[in-house]
Coordinates of C-alpha atoms in Angstrom, one line a residue:
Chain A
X1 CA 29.8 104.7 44.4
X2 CA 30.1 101.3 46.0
X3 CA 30.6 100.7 49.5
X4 CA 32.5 97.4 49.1
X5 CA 34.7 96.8 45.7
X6 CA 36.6 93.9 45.2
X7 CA 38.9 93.4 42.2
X8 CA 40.8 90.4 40.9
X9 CA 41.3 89.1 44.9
X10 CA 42.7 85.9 45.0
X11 CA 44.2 84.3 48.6
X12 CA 46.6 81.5 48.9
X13 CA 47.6 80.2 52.5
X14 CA 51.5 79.5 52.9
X15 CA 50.1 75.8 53.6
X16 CA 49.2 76.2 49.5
X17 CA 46.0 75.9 50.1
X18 CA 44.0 78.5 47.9
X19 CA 40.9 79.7 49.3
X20 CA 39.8 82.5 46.9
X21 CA 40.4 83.0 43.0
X22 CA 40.2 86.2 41.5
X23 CA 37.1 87.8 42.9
X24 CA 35.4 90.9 41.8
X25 CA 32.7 92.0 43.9
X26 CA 31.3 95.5 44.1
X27 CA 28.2 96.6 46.9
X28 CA 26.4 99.6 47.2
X29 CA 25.3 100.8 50.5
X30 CA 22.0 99.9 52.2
X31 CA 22.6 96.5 50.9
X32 CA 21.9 93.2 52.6
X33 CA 24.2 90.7 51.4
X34 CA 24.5 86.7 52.5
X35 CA 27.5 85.2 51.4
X36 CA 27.1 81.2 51.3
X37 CA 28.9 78.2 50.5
X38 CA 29.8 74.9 51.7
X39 CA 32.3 74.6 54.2
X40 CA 35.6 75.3 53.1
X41 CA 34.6 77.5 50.5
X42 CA 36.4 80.1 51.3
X43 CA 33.6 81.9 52.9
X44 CA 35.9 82.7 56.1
X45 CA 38.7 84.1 54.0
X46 CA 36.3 86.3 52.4
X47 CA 34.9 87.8 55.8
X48 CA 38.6 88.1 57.3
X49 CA 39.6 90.6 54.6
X50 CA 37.2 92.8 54.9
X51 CA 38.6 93.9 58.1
X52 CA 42.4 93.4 57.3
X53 CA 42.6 90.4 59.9
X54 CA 44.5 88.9 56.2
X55 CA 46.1 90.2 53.2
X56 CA 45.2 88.8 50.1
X57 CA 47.7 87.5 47.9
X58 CA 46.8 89.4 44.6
X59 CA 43.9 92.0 44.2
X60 CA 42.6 95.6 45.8
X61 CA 39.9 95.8 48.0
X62 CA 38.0 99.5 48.4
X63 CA 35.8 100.2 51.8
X64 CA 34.2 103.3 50.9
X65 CA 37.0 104.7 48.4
X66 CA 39.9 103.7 50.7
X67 CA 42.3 101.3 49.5
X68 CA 42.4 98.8 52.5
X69 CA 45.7 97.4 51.1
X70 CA 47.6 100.6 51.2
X71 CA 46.8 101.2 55.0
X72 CA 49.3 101.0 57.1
X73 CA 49.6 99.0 60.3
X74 CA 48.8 102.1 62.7
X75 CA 45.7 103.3 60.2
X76 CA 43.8 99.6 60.2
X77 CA 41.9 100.1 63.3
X78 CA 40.4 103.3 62.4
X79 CA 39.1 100.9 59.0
X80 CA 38.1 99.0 61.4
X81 CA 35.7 101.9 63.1
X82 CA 33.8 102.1 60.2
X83 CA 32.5 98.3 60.3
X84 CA 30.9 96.4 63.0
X85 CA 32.2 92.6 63.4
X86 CA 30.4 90.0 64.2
X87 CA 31.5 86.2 65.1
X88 CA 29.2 83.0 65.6
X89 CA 31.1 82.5 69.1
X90 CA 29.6 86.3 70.3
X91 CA 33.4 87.4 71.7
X92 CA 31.8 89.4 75.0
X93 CA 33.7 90.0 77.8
X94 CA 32.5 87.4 80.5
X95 CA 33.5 89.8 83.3
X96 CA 31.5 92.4 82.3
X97 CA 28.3 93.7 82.1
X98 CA 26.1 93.8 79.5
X99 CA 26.2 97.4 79.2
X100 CA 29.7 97.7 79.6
X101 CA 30.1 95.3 76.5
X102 CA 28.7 97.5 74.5
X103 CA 30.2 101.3 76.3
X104 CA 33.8 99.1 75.8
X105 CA 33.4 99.6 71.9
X106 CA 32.9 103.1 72.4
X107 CA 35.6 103.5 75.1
X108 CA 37.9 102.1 73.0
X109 CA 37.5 104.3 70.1
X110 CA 37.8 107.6 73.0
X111 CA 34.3 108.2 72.6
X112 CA 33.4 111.2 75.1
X113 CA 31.8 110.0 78.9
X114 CA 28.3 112.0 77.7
X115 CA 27.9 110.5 74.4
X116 CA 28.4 106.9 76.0
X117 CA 26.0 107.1 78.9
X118 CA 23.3 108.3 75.9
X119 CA 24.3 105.9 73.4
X120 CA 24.2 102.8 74.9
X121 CA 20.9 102.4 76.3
X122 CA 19.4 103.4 73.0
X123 CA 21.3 100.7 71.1
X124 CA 20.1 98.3 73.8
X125 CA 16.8 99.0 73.3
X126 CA 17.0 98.5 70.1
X127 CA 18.1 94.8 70.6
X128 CA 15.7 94.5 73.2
X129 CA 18.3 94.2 76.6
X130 CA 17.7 97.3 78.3
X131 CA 16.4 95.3 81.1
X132 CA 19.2 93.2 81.1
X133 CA 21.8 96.2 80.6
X134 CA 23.1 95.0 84.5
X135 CA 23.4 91.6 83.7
X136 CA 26.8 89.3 82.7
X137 CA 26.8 87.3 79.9
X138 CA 27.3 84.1 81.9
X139 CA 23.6 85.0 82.5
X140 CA 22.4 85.3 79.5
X141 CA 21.0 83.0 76.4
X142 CA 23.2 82.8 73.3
X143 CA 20.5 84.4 71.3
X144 CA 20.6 87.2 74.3
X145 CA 24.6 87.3 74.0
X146 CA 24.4 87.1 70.0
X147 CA 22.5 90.3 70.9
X148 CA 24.8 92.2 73.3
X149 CA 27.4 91.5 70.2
X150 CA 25.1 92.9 67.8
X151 CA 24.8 96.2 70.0
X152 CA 28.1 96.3 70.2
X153 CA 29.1 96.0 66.7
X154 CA 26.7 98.8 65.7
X155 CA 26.6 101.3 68.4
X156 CA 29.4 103.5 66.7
X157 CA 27.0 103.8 63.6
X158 CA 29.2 101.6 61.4
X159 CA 29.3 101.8 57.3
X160 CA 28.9 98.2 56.8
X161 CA 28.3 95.3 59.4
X162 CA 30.0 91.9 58.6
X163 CA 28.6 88.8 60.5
X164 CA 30.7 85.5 60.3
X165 CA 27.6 82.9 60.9
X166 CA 25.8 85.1 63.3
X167 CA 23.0 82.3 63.8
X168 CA 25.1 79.4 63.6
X169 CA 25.0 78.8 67.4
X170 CA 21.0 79.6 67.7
X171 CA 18.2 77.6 67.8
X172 CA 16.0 78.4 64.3
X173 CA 13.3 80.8 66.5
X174 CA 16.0 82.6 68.2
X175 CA 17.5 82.7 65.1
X176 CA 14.7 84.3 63.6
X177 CA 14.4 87.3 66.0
X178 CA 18.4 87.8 65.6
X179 CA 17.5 88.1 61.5
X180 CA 15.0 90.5 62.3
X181 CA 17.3 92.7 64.5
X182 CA 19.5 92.4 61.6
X183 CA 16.8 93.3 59.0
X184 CA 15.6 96.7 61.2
X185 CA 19.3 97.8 60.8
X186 CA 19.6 97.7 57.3
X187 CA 16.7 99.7 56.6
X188 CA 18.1 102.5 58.9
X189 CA 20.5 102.5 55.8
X190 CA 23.3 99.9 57.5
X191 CA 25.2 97.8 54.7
X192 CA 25.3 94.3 56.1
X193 CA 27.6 91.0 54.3
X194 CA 26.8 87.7 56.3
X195 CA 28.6 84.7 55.8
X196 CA 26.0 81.9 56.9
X197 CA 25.0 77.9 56.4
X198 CA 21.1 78.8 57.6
X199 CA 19.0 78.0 54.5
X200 CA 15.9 78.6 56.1
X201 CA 16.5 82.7 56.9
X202 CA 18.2 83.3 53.5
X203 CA 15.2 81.8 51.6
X204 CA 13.1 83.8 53.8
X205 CA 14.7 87.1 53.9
X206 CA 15.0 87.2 49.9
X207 CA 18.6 89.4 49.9
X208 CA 21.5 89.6 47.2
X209 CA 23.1 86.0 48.1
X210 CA 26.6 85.6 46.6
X211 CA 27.7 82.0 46.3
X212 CA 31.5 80.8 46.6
X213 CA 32.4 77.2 45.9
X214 CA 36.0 76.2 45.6
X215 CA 37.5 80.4 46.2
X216 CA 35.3 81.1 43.4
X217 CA 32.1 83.0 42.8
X218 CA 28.9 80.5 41.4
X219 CA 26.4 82.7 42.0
X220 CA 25.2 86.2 42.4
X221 CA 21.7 87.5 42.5
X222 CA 19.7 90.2 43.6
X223 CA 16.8 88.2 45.4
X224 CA 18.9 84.7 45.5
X225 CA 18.1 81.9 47.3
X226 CA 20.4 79.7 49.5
X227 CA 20.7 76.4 46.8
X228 CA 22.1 74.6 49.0
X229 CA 21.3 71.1 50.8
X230 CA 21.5 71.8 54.8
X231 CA 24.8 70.8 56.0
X232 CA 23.0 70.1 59.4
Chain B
X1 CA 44.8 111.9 75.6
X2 CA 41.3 113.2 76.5
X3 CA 40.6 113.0 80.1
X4 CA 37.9 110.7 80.2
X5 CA 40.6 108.1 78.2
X6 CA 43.4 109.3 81.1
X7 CA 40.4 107.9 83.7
X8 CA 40.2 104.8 81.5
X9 CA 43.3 103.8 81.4
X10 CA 44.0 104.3 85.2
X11 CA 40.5 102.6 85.9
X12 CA 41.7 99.1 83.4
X13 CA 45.5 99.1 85.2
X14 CA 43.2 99.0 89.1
X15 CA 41.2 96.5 88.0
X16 CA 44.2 94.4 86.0
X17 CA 46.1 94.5 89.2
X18 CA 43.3 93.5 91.4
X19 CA 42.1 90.6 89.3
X20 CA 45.3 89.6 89.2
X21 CA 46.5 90.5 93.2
X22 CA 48.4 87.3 93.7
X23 CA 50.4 87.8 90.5
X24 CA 50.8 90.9 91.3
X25 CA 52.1 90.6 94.3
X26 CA 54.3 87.8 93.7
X27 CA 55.8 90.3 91.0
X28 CA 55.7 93.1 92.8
X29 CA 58.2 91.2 95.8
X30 CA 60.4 89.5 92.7
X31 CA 61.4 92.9 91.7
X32 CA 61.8 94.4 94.8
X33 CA 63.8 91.6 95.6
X34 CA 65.8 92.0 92.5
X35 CA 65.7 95.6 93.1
X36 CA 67.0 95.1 96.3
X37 CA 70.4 93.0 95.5
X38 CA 70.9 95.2 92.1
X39 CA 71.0 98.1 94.7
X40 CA 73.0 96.6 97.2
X41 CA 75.4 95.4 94.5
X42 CA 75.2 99.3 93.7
X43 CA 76.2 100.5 96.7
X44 CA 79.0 98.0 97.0
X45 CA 80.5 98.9 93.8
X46 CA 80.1 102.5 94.3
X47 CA 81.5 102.5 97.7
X48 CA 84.5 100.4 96.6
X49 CA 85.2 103.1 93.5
X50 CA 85.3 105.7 96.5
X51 CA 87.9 103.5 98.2
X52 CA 89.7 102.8 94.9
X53 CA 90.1 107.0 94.1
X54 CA 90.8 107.3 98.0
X55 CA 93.3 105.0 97.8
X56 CA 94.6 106.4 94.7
X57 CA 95.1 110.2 95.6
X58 CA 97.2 108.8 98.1
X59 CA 99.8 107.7 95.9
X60 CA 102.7 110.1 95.9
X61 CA 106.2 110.5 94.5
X62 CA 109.1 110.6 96.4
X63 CA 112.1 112.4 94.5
X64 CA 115.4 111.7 96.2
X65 CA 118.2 114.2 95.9
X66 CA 121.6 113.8 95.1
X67 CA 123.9 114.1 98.0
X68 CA 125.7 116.8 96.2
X69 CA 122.7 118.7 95.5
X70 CA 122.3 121.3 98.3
X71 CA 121.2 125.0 98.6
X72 CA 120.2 126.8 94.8
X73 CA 120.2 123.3 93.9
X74 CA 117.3 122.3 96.2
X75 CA 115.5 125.3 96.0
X76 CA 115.4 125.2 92.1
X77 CA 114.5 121.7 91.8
X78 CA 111.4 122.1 93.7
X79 CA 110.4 125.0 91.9
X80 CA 110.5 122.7 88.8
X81 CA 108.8 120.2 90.6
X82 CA 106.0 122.7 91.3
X83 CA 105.8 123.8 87.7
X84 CA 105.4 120.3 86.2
X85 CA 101.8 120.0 84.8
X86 CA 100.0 118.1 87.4
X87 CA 101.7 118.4 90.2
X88 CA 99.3 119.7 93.1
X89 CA 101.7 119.8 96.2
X90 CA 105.4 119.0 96.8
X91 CA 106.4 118.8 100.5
X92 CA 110.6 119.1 101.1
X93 CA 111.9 116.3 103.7
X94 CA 115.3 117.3 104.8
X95 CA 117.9 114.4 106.2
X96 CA 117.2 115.0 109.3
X97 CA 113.5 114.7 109.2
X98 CA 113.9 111.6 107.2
X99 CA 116.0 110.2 109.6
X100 CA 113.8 111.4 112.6
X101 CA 110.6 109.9 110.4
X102 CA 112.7 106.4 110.1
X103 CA 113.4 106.3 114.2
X104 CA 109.6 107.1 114.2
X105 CA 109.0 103.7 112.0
X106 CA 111.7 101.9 114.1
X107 CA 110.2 102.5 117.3
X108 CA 111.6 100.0 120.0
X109 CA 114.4 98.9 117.8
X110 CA 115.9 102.6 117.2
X111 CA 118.8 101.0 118.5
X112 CA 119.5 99.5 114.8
X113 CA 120.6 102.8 114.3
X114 CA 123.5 103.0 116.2
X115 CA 125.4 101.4 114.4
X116 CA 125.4 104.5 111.6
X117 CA 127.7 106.4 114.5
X118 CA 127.1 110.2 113.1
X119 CA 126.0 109.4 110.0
X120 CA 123.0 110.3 108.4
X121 CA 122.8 108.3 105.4
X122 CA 119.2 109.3 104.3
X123 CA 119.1 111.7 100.9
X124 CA 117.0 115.1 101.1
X125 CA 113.8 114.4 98.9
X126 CA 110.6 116.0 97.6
X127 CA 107.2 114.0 98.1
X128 CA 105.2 115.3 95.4
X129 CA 101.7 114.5 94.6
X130 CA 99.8 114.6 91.8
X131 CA 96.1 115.3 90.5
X132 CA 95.6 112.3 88.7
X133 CA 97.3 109.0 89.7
X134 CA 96.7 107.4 86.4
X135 CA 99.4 109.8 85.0
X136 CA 102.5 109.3 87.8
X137 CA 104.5 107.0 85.3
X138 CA 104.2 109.8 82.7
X139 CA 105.7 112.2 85.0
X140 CA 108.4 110.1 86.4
X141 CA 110.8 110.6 83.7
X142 CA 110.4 114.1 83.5
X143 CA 111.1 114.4 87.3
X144 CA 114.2 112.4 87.1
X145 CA 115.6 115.3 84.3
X146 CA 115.5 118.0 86.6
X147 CA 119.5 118.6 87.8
X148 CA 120.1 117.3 91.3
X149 CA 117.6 114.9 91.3
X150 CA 119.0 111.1 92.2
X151 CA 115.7 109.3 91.5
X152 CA 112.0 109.5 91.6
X153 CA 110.0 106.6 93.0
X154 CA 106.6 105.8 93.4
X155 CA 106.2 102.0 94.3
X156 CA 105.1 101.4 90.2
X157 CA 104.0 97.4 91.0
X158 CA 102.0 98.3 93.9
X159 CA 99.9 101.4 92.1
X160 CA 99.7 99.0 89.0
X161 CA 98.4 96.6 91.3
X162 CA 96.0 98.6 92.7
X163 CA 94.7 100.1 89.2
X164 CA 94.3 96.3 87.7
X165 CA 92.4 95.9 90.9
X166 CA 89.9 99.0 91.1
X167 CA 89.3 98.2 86.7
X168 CA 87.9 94.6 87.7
X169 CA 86.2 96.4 90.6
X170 CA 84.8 98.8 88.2
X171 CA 84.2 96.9 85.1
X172 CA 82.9 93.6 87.0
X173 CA 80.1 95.9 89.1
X174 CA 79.4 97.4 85.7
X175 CA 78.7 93.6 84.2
X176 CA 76.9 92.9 87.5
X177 CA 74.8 96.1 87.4
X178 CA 73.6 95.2 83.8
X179 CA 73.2 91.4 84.7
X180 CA 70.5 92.5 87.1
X181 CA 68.9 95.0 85.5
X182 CA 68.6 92.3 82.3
X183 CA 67.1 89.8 85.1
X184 CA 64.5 92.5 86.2
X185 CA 63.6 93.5 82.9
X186 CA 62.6 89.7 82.1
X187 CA 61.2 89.1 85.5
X188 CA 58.8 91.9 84.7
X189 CA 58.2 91.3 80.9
X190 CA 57.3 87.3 82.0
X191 CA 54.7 88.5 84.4
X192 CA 53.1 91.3 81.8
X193 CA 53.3 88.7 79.4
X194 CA 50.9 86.5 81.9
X195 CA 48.5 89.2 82.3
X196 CA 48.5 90.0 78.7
X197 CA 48.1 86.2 78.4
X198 CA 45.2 86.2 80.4
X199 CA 43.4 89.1 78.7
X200 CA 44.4 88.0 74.9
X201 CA 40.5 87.6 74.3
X202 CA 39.9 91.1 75.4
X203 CA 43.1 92.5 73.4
X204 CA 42.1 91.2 69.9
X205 CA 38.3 92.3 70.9
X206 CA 39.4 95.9 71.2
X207 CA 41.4 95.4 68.2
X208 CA 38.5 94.2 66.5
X209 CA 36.3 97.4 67.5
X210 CA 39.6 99.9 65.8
X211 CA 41.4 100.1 69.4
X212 CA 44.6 101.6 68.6
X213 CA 47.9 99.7 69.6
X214 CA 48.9 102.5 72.2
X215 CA 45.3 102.6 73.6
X216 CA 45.7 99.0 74.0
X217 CA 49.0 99.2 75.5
X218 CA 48.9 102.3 77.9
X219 CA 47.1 100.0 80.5
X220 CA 49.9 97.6 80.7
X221 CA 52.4 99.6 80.7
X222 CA 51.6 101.6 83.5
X223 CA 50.9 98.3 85.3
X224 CA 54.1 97.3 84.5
X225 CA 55.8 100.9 85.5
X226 CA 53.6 100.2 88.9
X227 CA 55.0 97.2 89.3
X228 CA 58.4 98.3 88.9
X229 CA 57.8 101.7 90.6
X230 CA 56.4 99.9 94.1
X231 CA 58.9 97.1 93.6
X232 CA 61.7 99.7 94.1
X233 CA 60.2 102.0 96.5
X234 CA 60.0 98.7 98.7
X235 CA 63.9 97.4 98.0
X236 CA 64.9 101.3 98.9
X237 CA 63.1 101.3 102.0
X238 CA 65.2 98.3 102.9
X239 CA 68.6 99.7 101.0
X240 CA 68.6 102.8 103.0
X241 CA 67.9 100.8 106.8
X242 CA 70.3 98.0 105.7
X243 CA 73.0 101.1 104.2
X244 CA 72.6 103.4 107.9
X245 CA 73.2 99.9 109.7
X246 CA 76.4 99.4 108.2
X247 CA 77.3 102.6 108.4
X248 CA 77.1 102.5 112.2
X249 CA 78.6 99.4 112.7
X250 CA 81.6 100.3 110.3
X251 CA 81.9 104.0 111.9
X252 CA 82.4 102.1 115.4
X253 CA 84.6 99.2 114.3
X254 CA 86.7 100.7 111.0
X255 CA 87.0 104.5 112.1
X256 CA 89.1 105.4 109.2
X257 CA 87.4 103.3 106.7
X258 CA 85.9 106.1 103.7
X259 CA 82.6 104.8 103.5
X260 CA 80.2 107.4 101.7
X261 CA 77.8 109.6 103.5
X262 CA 74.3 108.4 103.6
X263 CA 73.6 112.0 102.4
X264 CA 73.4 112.6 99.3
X265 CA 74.9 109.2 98.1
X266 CA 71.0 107.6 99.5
X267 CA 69.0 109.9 97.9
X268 CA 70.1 109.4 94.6
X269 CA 70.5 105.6 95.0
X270 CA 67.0 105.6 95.8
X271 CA 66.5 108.0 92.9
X272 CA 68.2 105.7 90.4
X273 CA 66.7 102.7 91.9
X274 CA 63.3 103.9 91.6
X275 CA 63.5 105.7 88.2
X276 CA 65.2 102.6 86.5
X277 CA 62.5 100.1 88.4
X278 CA 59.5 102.0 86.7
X279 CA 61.5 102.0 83.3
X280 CA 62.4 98.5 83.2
X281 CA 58.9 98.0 84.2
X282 CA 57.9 99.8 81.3
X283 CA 60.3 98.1 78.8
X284 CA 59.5 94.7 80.3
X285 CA 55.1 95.4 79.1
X286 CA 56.3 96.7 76.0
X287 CA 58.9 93.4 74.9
X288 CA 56.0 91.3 76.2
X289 CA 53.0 93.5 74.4
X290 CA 54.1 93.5 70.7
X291 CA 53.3 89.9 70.2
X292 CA 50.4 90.3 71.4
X293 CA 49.4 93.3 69.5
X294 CA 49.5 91.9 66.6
X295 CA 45.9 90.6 65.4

C-alpha cells in the first residue's frame, strides 16, 4: 500500500492564482523523493498539504490509509506526529538549547520524562551534535542548525519526512553532509519528499524526482535527474 | 494529563512570566488595580442595598380609626389586621399616647397645644408593618375595608421615592460591576495576547510537531489565571485595610449608620474577588489564544 496517495488535487488561492492542477501522485514507503520545479511552480503548495497547513480545493490526499481531508481540526496534529517537517529557515527555538530543541518535539507530543532523556542523545548522535547538545542555536552554523532541525523532525520515528528546501540556505559542502544525514535515514526505512532548487545533490543522489511546472506534473522517474538550469 | 506534562506546563508558565517580568508585572498591578475599584465599587453597592432593605423594613402603615370606633370595634379590627397575609407586627396607639408622642415631637413649643383646651383631637390607630415593603400599596386597600377603620397611610411618594432610588442604586452597581469586569477581562486578554505575540514562532513550531491546541494553551491560561489570581489577592489585601478603615471612622462619626460587618461580608468579597480575577484571567488567554491557534 502507498504511504503517500494523491488523487485529482488541484489548489486555487482566493487571489485566483492556481498553483496545482489535478495531481495524482502515489509513494510507497522507504522512498526518497525530490520534488523540483522552478519557482512558482507550485512546489510550496505541494509541501503545505502534506501536513494540512492548506486544504486543497478539489482532490483526496491518503497518509498511510487516512483520509487527511476528513480530519477534523482537533485530529490534525496527531497527522502531524506521523511526519517530520522540515523548513529552509531551520524554525529552532533561539532560547533554547540544542538538546532542548529536539526533547520540545517530544514534550509536546507527552512523550514520558525516561524515554526523552534516552532518545535524544541518540538522535543527536546521529546528526553528529552530541557535543554541542548544551549549546544555543545563536551558536551554531546553519548547516549545524539545519541539523538540530533534522533531529528534531525525526526523533519521534516519523512515517514520512517532508523537507521544504532543506539546503537552500547552505553552502554546497555543508550541503552535502546534510544530504547524507538525509540519505542514512532513509535506509533506516524513513519515507522522505524534498522540495529543493539544488541540482547538484539531486543529480548526485539519483532518487525518484517528480517535476511540477505551472501546478502540473512534467516529470516522474525512478532515478531522475534535476533538468533544470540553476536558478542561482 | 500525565504528570511529567502537569510539570511541563507549570515549568513553560515560570519561565513565560519571567521572560516576560516587566509585562508581567505591569499586568499584574493593572488588574489589581482594576480589581481594586471593581471591588470597592462592590462594596459600595452592596453596602448601599443593605441601607436600601434597612431603610425599607422601616416603612410601616399607620391605620387611623374612626372616632366612633371604640371597644369590639378596636379589638376586632386588629385582629384583622394581624390576619392579613403579610402583616408581621401591628402595634395599637391609643389617643392619649398619640397625643403624648406629638408633645414629645413638639418639645419646647408644647405650648401650641393649649390652644386644644381638653381636647384630644388625635384618632386611635394601628402601626402595622409588613414583611415585604414592595407589597404595602397592595395591602392598603384591603386595610381600609376592615369596619372602623378611617384610613390607612403609609407616605406612598416617599416609599416610591425611595424604591426608584435603591432600583438605580441596584441596577447602576449592576452596569458598573459588569463594566469592570468587561475592562479586566480585556486588560488581561491584551497582555496574553502580547505574550502570545511574542512566542507565535514557538506556537506554530509546536503545532508543527502535532502539539494539540489544549497542550498549547494550558501554559497561557494558567499564566493568565496567575495573573488574575495575584492581581486580586493584591486589590483584597488593600479592599479589606481600606473596608476596616472606614468602618472605624464611620462607627465613631455615624453611630447609627448600618454599615455591614467586616465579618463575613470580607471574606466572601475577597472570595468573589479572587475567584472571578483568576476566571477572567482565564477567559481573557483563551479570547486572545484562538487566533493564534490557528496554523
Amino acid at each position: 500500500m502507498a504511504l503517500l496517495t494523491m488523487t485529482g488535487i488541484s489548489k486555487t488561492y482566493q487571489s485566483g492564482a492556481t498553483a496545482l492542477r489535478n495531481i495524482d501522485i502515489h509513494i510507497k514507503p522507504g522512498e526518497f523523493v525530490f520534488v523540483v520545479g522552478p519557482s512558482g511552480a507550485g512546489k510550496s503548495t505541494f509541501i503545505k498539504l502534506l501536513f494540512r497547513e492548506i486544504e486543497p480545493t478539489t482532490g483526496k490526499i491518503f497518509v498511510d490509509g487516512v483520509d487527511v481531508m476528513s480530519l477534523k481540526p482537533n485530529e490534525i496534529p496527531y497527522l502531524r506526529r506521523q511526519l517530520g517537517i522540515i523548513f529552509q529557515d531551520y524554525r529552532l527555538l533561539n532560547d533554547r538549547t540544542v538538546y532542548e530543541n529536539v526533547a520540545f518535539a517530544m514534550e509536546v507530543i507527552e512523550a514520558p520524562t525516561e524515554k526523552i532523556k534516552k532518545r535524544v542523545p541518540e538522535v543527536l548522535e546521529l546528526v553528529g551534535l552530541r557535543s554541542r547538545a548544551d549549546n544555543y542555536p545563536g551558536e551554531l552554523s546553519g548547516g549545524e542548525q539545519q541539523r538540530v532541525a533534522i533531529a528534531r523532525a525525526i526523533v519521534n520515528d516519523p512515517l514520512l519526512v517532508i523537507a521544504d528546501e532543506p539546503t537552500g540556505n547552505l553552502d554546497p559542502e555543508t550541503s552535502m553532509e546534510i544530504m547524507k544525514i538525509f540519505s542514512h535515514i532513509n535506509e533506516n526505512g524513513t519515507t522522505i519528499i524534498m522540495a529543493t532548487h539544488d541540482k547538484t545533490m539531486v543529480d548526485f543522489m539519483q532518487k525518484r524526482v517528480i517535476a511540477i511546472e505551472d501546478g502540473y506534473i512534467v516529470r516522474d522517474d525512478l532515478k531522475g535527474v534535476y533538468g533544470y538550469e540553476p536558478e542561482h | 494529563m500525565s504528570l511529567n506534562t502537569k510539570k511541563y506546563f507549570i515549568k513553560e508558565t515560570y519561565h513565560s512570566i519571567k521572560r516576560n517580568q516587566l509585562m508581567s508585572f505591569a499586568s499584574i498591578s493593572t488588574v489589581a488595580l482594576s480589581l481594586l475599584v471593581l471591588g470597592l465599587f462592590l462594596m459600595m453597592v452592596i453596602n448601599a442595598n443593605n441601607l436600601a432593605g434597612y431603610l425599607e423594613s422601616q416603612v410601616q402603615i399607620t391605620v387611623y380609626m374612626e372616632d366612633s370606633a371604640k371597644g369590639n370595634t378596636l379589638t376586632s379590627a386588629e385582629k384583622a389586621l394581624k390576619e392579613m397575609p403579610g402583616v408581621v407586627k401591628v402595634s395599637s396607639v391609643t389617643k392619649s399616647q398619640a397625643l403624648e408622642n406629638f408633645k414629645k415631637r413638639l418639645g419646647d413649643q408644647k405650648d401650641l397645644l393649649e390652644a386644644l383646651g381638653t381636647e384630644n383631637p388625635f384618632p386611635y390607630s394601628f402601626d402595622v408593618q409588613v414583611d415585604n415593603p414592595q407589597r404595602i400599596a397592595q395591602i392598603v386597600p384591603g386595610i381600609e375595608k376592615i369596619p372602623g377603620v378611617e384610613t390607612a397611610k403609609f407616605g406612598r411618594e416617599v416609599v416610591e421615592h425611595m424604591f426608584q432610588l435603591t432600583r438605580i442604586l441596584r441596577i447602576g452597581g449592576l452596569v458598573l460591576v459588569i463594566f469592570l469586569a468587561v475592562a479586566t477581562l480585556f486588560i488581561i486578554s491584551n497582555t496574553i495576547r502580547i505574550t502570545v505575540f511574542a512566542r507565535r514562532r514557538e506556537v506554530s513550531i509546536m503545532k508543527y510537531v502535532g502539539a494539540t491546541n489544549w497542550f498549547i494553551r494550558w501554559p497561557f491560561l494558567l499564566e493568565g489565571m496567575f495573573m488574575g489570581f495575584t492581581g486580586a489577592v493584591i486589590a483584597s489585601v488593600f479592599l479589606v485595610q481600606i473596608y476596616l478603615t472606614l468602618q472605624n471612622k464611620i462607627y465613631t462619626t455615624l453611630a447609627f449608620f448600618p454599615l455591614l460587618g467586616s465579618w463575613p461580608f470580607l471574606g466572601y468579597l475577597t472570595l468573589f474577588l479572587i475567584i472571578s480575577g483568576t476566571l477572567i484571567g482565564a477567559a481573557g488567554s483563551s479570547i486572545s489564544l484562538r487566533k493564534f491557534l490557528d496554523v
